[in-house]
PDB file of C-alpha atoms in Angstrom:
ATOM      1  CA  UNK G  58       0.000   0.000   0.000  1.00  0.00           C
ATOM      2  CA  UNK G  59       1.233   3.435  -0.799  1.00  0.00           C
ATOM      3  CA  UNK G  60       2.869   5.292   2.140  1.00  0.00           C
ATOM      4  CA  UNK G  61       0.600   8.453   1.580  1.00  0.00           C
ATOM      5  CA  UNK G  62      -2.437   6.522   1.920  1.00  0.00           C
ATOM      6  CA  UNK G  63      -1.111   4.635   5.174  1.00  0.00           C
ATOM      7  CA  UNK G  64      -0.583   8.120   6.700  1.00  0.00           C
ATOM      8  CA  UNK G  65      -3.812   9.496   5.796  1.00  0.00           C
ATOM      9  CA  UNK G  66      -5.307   6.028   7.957  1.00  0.00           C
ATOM     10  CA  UNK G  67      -3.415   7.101  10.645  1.00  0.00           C
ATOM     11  CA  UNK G  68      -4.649  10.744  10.413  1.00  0.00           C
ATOM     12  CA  UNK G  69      -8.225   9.921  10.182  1.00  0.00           C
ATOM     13  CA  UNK G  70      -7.748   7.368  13.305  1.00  0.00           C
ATOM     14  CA  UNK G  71      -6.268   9.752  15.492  1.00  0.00           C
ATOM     15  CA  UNK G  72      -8.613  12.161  14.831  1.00  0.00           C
ATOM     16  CA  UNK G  73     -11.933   9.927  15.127  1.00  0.00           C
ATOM     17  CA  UNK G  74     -11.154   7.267  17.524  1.00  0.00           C
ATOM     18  CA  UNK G  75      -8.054   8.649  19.873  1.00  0.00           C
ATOM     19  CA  UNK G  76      -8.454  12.403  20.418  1.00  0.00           C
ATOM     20  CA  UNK G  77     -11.942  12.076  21.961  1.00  0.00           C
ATOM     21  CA  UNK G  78     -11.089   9.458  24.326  1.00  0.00           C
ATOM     22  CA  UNK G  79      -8.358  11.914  25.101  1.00  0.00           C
ATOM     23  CA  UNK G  80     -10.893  14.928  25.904  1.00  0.00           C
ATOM     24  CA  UNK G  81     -13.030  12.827  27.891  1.00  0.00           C
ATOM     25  CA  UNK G  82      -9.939  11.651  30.070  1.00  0.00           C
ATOM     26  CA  UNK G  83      -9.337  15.118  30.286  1.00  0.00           C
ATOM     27  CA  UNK G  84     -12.952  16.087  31.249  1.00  0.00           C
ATOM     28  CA  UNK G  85     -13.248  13.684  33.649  1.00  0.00           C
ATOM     29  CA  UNK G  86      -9.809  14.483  35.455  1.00  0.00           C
ATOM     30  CA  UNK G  87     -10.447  18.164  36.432  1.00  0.00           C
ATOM     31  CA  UNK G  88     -12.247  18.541  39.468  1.00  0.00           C
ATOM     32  CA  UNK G  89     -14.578  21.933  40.361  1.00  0.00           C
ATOM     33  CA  UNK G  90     -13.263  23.226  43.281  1.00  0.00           C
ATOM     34  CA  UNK G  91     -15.931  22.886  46.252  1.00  0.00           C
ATOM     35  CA  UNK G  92     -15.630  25.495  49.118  1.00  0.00           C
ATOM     36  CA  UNK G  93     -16.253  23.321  52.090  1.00  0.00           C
ATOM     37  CA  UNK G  94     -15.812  26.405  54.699  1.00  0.00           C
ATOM     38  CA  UNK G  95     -18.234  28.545  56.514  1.00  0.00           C
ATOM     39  CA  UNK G  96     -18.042  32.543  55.160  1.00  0.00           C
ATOM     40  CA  UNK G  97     -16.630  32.545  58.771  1.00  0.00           C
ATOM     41  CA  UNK G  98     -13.789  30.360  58.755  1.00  0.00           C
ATOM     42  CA  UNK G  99     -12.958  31.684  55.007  1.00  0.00           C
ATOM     43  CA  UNK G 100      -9.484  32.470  55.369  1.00  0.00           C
ATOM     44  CA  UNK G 101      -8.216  35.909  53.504  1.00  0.00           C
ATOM     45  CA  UNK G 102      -5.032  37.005  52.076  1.00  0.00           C
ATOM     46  CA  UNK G 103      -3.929  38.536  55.109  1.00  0.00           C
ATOM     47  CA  UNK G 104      -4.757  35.769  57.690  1.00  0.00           C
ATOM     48  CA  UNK G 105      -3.735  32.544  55.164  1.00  0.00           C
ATOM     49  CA  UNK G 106      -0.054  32.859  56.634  1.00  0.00           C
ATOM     50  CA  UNK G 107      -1.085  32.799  60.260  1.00  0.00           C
ATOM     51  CA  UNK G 108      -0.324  29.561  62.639  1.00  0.00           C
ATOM     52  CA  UNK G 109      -2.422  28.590  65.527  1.00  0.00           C
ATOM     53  CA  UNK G 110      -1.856  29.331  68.946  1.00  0.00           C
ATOM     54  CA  UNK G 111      -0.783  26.599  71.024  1.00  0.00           C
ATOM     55  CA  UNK G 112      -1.269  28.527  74.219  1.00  0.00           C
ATOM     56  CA  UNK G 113      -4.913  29.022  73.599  1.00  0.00           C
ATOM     57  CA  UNK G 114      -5.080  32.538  75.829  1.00  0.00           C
ATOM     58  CA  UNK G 115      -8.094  34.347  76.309  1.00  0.00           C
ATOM     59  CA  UNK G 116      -7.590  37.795  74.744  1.00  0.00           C
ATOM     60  CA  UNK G 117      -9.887  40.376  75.938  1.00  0.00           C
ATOM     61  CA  UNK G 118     -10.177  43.197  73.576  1.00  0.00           C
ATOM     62  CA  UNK G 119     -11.501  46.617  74.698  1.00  0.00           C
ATOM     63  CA  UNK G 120     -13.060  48.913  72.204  1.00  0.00           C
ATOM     64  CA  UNK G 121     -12.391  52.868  74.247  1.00  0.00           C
ATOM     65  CA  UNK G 122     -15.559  54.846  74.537  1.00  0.00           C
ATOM     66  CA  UNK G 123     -18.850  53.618  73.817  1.00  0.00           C
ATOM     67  CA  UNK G 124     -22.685  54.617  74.800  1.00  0.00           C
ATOM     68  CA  UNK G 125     -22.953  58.523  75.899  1.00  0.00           C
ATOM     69  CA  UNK G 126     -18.636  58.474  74.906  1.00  0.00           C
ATOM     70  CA  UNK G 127     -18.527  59.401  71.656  1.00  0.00           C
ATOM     71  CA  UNK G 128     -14.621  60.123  72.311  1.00  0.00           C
ATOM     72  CA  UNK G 129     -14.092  62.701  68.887  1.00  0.00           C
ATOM     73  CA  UNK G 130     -16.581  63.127  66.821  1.00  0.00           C
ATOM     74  CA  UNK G 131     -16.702  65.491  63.682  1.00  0.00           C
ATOM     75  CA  UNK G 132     -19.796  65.695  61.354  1.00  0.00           C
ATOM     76  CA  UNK G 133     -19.575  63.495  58.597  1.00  0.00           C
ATOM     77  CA  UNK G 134     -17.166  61.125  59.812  1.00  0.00           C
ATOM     78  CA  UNK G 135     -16.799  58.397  61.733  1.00  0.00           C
ATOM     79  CA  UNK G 136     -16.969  58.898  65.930  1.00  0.00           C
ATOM     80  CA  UNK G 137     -14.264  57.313  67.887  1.00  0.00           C
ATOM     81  CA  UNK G 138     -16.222  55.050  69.607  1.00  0.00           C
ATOM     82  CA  UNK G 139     -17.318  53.607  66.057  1.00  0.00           C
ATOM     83  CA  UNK G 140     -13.633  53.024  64.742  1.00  0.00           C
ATOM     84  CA  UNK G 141     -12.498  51.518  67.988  1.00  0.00           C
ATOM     85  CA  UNK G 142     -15.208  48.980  67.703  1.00  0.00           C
ATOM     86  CA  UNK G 143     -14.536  48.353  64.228  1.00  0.00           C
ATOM     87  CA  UNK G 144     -10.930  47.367  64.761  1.00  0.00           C
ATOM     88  CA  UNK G 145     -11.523  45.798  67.549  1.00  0.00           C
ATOM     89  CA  UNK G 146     -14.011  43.187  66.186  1.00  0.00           C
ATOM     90  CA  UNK G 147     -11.947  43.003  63.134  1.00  0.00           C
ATOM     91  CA  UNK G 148      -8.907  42.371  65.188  1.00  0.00           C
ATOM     92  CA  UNK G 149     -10.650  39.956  67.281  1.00  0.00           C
ATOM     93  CA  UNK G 150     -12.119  37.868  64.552  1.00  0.00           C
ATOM     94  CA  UNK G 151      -8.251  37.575  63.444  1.00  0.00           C
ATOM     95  CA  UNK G 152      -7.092  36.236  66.942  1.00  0.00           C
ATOM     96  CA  UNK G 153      -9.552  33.802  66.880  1.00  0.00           C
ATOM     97  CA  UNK G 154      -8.580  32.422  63.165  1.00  0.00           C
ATOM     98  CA  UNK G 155      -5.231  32.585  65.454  1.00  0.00           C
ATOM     99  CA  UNK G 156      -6.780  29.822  67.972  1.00  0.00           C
ATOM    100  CA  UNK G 157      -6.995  32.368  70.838  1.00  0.00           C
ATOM    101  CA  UNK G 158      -9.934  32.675  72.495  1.00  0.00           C
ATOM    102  CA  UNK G 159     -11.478  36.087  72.281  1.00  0.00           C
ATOM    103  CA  UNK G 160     -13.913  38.140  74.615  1.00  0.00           C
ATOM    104  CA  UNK G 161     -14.569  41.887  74.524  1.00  0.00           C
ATOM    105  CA  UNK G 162     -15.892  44.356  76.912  1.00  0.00           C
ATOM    106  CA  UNK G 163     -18.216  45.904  74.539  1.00  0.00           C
ATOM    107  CA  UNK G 164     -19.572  44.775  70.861  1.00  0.00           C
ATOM    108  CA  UNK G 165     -21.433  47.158  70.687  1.00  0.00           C
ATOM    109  CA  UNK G 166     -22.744  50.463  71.912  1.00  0.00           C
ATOM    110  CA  UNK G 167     -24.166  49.624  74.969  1.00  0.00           C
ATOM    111  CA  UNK G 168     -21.536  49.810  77.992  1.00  0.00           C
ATOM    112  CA  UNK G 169     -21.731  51.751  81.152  1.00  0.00           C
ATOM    113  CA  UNK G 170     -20.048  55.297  81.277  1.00  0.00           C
ATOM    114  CA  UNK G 171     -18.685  56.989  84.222  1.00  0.00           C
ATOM    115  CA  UNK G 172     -17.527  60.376  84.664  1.00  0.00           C
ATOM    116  CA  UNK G 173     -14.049  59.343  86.387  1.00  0.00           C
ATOM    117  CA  UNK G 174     -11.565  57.655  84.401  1.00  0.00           C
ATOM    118  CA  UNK G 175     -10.477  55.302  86.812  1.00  0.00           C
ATOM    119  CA  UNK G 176     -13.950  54.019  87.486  1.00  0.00           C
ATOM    120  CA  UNK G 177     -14.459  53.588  83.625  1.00  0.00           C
ATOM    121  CA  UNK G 178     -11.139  51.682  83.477  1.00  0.00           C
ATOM    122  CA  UNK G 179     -11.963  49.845  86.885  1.00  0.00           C
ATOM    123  CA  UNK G 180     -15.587  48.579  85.106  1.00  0.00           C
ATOM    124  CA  UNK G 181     -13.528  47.367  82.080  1.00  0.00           C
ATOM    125  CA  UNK G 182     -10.486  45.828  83.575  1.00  0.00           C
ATOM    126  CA  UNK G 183     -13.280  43.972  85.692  1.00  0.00           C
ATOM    127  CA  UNK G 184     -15.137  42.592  82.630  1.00  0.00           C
ATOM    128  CA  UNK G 185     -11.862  41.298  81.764  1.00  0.00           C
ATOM    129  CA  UNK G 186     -11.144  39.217  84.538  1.00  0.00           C
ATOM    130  CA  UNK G 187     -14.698  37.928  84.871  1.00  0.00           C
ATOM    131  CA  UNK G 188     -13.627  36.284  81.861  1.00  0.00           C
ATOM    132  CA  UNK G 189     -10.693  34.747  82.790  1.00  0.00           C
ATOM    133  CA  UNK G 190      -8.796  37.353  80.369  1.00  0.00           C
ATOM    134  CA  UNK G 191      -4.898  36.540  79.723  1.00  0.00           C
ATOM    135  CA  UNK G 192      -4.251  39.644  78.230  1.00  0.00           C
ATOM    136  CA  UNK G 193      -6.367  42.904  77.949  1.00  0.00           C
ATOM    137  CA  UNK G 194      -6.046  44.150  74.429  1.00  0.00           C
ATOM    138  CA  UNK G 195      -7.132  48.541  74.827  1.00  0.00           C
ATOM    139  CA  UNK G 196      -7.538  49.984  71.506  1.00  0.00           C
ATOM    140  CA  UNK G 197      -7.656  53.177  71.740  1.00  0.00           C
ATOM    141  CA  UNK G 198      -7.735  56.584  68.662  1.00  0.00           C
ATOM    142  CA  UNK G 199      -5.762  60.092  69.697  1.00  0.00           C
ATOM    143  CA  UNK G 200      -6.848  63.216  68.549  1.00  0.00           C
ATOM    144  CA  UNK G 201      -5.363  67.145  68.264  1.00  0.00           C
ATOM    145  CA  UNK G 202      -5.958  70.339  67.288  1.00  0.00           C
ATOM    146  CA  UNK G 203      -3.324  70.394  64.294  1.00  0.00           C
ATOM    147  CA  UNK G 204      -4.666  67.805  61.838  1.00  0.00           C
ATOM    148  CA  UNK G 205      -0.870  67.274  60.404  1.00  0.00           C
ATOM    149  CA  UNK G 206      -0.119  65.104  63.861  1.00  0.00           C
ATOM    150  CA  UNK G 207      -0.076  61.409  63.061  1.00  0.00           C
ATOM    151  CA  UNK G 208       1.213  58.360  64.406  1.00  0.00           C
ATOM    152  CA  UNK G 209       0.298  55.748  66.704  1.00  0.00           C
ATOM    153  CA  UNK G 210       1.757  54.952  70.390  1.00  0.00           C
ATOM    154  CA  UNK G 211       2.005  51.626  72.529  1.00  0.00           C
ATOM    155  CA  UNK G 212       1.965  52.055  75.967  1.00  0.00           C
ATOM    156  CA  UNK G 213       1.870  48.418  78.396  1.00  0.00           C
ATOM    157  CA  UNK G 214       3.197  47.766  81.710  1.00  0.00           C
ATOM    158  CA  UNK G 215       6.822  47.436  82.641  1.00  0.00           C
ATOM    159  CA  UNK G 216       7.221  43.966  82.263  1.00  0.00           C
ATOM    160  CA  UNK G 217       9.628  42.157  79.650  1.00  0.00           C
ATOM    161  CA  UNK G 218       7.259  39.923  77.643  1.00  0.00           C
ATOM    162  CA  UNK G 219       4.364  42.740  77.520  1.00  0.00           C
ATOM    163  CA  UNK G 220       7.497  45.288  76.031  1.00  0.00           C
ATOM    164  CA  UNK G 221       9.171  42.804  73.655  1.00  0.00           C
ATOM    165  CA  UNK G 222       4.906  41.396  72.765  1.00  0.00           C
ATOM    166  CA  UNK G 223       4.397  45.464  72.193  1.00  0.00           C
ATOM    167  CA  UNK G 224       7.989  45.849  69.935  1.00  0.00           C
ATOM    168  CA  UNK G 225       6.888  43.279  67.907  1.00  0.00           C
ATOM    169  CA  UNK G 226       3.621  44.581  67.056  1.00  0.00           C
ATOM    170  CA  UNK G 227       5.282  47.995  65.934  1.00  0.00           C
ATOM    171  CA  UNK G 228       7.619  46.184  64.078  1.00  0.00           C
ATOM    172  CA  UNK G 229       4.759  44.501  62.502  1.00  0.00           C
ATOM    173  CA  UNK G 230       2.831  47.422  61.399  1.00  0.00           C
ATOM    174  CA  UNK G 231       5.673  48.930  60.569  1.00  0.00           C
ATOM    175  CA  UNK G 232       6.013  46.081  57.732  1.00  0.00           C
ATOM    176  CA  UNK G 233       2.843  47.408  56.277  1.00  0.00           C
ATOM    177  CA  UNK G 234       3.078  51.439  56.256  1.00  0.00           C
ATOM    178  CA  UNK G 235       0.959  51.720  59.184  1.00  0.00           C
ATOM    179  CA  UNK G 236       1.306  55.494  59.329  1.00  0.00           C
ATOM    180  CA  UNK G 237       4.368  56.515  62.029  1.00  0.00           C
ATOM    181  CA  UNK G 238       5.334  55.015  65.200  1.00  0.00           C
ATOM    182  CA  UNK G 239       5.378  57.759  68.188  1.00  0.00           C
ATOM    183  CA  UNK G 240       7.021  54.993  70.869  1.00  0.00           C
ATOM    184  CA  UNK G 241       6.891  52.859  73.272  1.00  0.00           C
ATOM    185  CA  UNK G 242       6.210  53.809  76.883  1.00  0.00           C
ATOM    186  CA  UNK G 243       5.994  51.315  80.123  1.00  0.00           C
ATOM    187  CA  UNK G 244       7.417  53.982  82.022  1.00  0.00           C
ATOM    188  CA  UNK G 245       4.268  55.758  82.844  1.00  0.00           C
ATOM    189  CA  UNK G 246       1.812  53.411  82.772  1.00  0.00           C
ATOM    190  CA  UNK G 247       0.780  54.876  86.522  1.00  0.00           C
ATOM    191  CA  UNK G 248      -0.391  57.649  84.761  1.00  0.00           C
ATOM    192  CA  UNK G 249      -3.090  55.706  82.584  1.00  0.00           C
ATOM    193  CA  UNK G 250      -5.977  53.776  84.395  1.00  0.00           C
ATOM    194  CA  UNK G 251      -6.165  51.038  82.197  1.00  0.00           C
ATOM    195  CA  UNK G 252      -3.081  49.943  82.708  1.00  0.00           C
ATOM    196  CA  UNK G 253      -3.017  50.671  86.546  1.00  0.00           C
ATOM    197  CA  UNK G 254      -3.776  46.627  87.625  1.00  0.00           C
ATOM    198  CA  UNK G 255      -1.141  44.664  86.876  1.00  0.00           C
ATOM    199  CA  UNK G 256      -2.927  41.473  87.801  1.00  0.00           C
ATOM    200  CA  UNK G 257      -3.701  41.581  84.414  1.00  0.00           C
ATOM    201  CA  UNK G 258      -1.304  42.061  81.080  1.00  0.00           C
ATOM    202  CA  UNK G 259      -2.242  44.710  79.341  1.00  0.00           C
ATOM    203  CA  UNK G 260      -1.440  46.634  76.496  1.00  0.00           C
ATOM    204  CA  UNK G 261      -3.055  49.857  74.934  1.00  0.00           C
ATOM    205  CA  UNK G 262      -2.669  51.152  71.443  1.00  0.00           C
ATOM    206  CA  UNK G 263      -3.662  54.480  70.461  1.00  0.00           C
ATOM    207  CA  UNK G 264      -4.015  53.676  66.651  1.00  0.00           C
ATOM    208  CA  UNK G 265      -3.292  57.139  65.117  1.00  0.00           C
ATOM    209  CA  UNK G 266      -5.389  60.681  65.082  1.00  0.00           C
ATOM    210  CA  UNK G 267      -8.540  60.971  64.129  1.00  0.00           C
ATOM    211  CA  UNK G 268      -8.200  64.116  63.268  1.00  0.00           C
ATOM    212  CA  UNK G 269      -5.093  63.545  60.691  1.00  0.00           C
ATOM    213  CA  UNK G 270      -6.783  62.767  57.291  1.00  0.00           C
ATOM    214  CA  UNK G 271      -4.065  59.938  56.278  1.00  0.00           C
ATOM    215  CA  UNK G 272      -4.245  58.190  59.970  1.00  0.00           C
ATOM    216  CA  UNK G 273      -8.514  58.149  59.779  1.00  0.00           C
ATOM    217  CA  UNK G 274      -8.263  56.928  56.036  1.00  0.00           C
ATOM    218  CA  UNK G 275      -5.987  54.112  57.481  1.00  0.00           C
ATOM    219  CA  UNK G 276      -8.186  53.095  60.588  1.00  0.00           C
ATOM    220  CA  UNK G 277     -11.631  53.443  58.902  1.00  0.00           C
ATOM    221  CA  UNK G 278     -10.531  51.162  55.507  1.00  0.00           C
ATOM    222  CA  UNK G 279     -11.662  47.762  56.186  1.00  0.00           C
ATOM    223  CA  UNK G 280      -8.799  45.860  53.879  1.00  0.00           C
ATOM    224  CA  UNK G 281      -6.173  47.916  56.128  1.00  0.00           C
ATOM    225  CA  UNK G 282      -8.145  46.891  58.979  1.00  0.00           C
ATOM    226  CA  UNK G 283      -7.322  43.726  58.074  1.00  0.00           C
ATOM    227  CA  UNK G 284      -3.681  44.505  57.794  1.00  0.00           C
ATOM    228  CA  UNK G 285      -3.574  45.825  61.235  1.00  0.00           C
ATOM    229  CA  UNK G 286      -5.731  43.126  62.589  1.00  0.00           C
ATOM    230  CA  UNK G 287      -3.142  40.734  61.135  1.00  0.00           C
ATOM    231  CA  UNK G 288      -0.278  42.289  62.111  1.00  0.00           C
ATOM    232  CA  UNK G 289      -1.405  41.826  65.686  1.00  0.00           C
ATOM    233  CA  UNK G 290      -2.158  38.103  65.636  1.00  0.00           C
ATOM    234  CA  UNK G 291       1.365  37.274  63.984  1.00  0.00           C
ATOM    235  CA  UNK G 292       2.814  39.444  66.923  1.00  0.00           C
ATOM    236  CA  UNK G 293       0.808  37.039  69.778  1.00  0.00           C
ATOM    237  CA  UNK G 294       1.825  34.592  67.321  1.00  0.00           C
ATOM    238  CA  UNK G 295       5.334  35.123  67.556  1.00  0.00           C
ATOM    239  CA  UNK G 296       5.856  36.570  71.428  1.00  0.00           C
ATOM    240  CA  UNK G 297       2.742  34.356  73.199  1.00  0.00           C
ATOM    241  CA  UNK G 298       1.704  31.227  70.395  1.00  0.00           C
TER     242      UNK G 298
END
């Protein structure tokens, strides 16, 4: 048989008989992916990377002001008691994908007020330890009278782990552009109320000034949120586990 006409057998052979079989190999090989998660336990960009705590610690997370407290407010923007408790949920939600176990003093608005500051941080610090609380988280928004002041400040108690646990967490959002870090201070923690009772660890983060338009586009944009909320876990992560 002529070679031409043994080729064009082959051809037509292939084409009939072996490339379908070959799609439906194909076909039947790729696999739809199935999203077997809760929208809950949906992990994101920013939290993919984290590990889980082996420690377990109850993290209490304290949104400032709330109720009658608006803290700043300025019309058409957000209050400060509004950001605090959006970073604080978000940041809370993050610990948990963490494997700590969160509790908050407030979720929402309603939260007694008192006039003196040490009986407002006295009511909080005491909804932390009703909870068995490892750590009290206080997140906390500065504001000034000259809108170019930015930056955010840590202050904790003068103990080792709470200072190298707070380093870490600047270092962190440092990592990310988190506006400009203002310092450290575990020197005068007497002077704050919150972080008067050292029977419990606490730290307190004044994330920025409200009234500095770069620092409230940074705390009020939910992906950067994120960012921050990470940024904290990996810290706990890293310092606590």
């Amino acid at each position: 048989m002529n070679k031409t006409y043994i080729y064009i057998i082959i051809a037509i052979f292939l084409a009939l008989v072996v490339q379908p079989n070959i799609s439906v190999n194909l076909k039947e090989s790729v696999r739809i992916p199935e999203n077997a998660q809760s929208p809950e336990a949906i992990m994101t960009n920013d939290t993919v990377d984290l590990a889980i705590s082996e420690s377990k610690s109850t993290i209490c997370i304290d949104a400032a002001y709330g109720g009658s407290d608006l803290g700043y407010s300025e019309q058409g923007k957000l209050a400060s008691k509004d950001i605090t408790l959006q970073l604080s949920k978000i940041i809370g939600e993050t610990l948990e994908q963490s494997g700590y176990n969160v509790v908050y003093t407030r979720t929402d608005d309603d939260i007694n007020f008192y006039s003196n500051d040490e009986q407002n941080a006295n009511y909080r610090i005491n909804i932390a330890k009703d909870q068995k609380s490892d750590y009290l988280l206080h997140i906390d928004i500065n504001s000034n009278v000259d809108s170019l002041v930015k930056g955010y400040t840590i202050f904790t108690q003068p103990d080792d782990k709470l200072i190298n646990l707070s380093n870490t967490i600047s270092q962190n959002f440092q990592s990310i552009n988190y506006s400009q870090f203002r310092g450290l201070d575990s020197d005068h923690y007497g002077n704050f109320p919150i972080l008067k009772d050292q029977d419990i660890p606490t730290i307190s983060i004044e994330f920025g000034y409200i009234t500095n338009p770069s620092d409230y586009t940074q705390i009020t944009n939910e992906d950067y949120q994120k960012k921050i909320a990470s940024s904290i876990a990996k810290a706990f992560l890293q310092e606590v586990n």
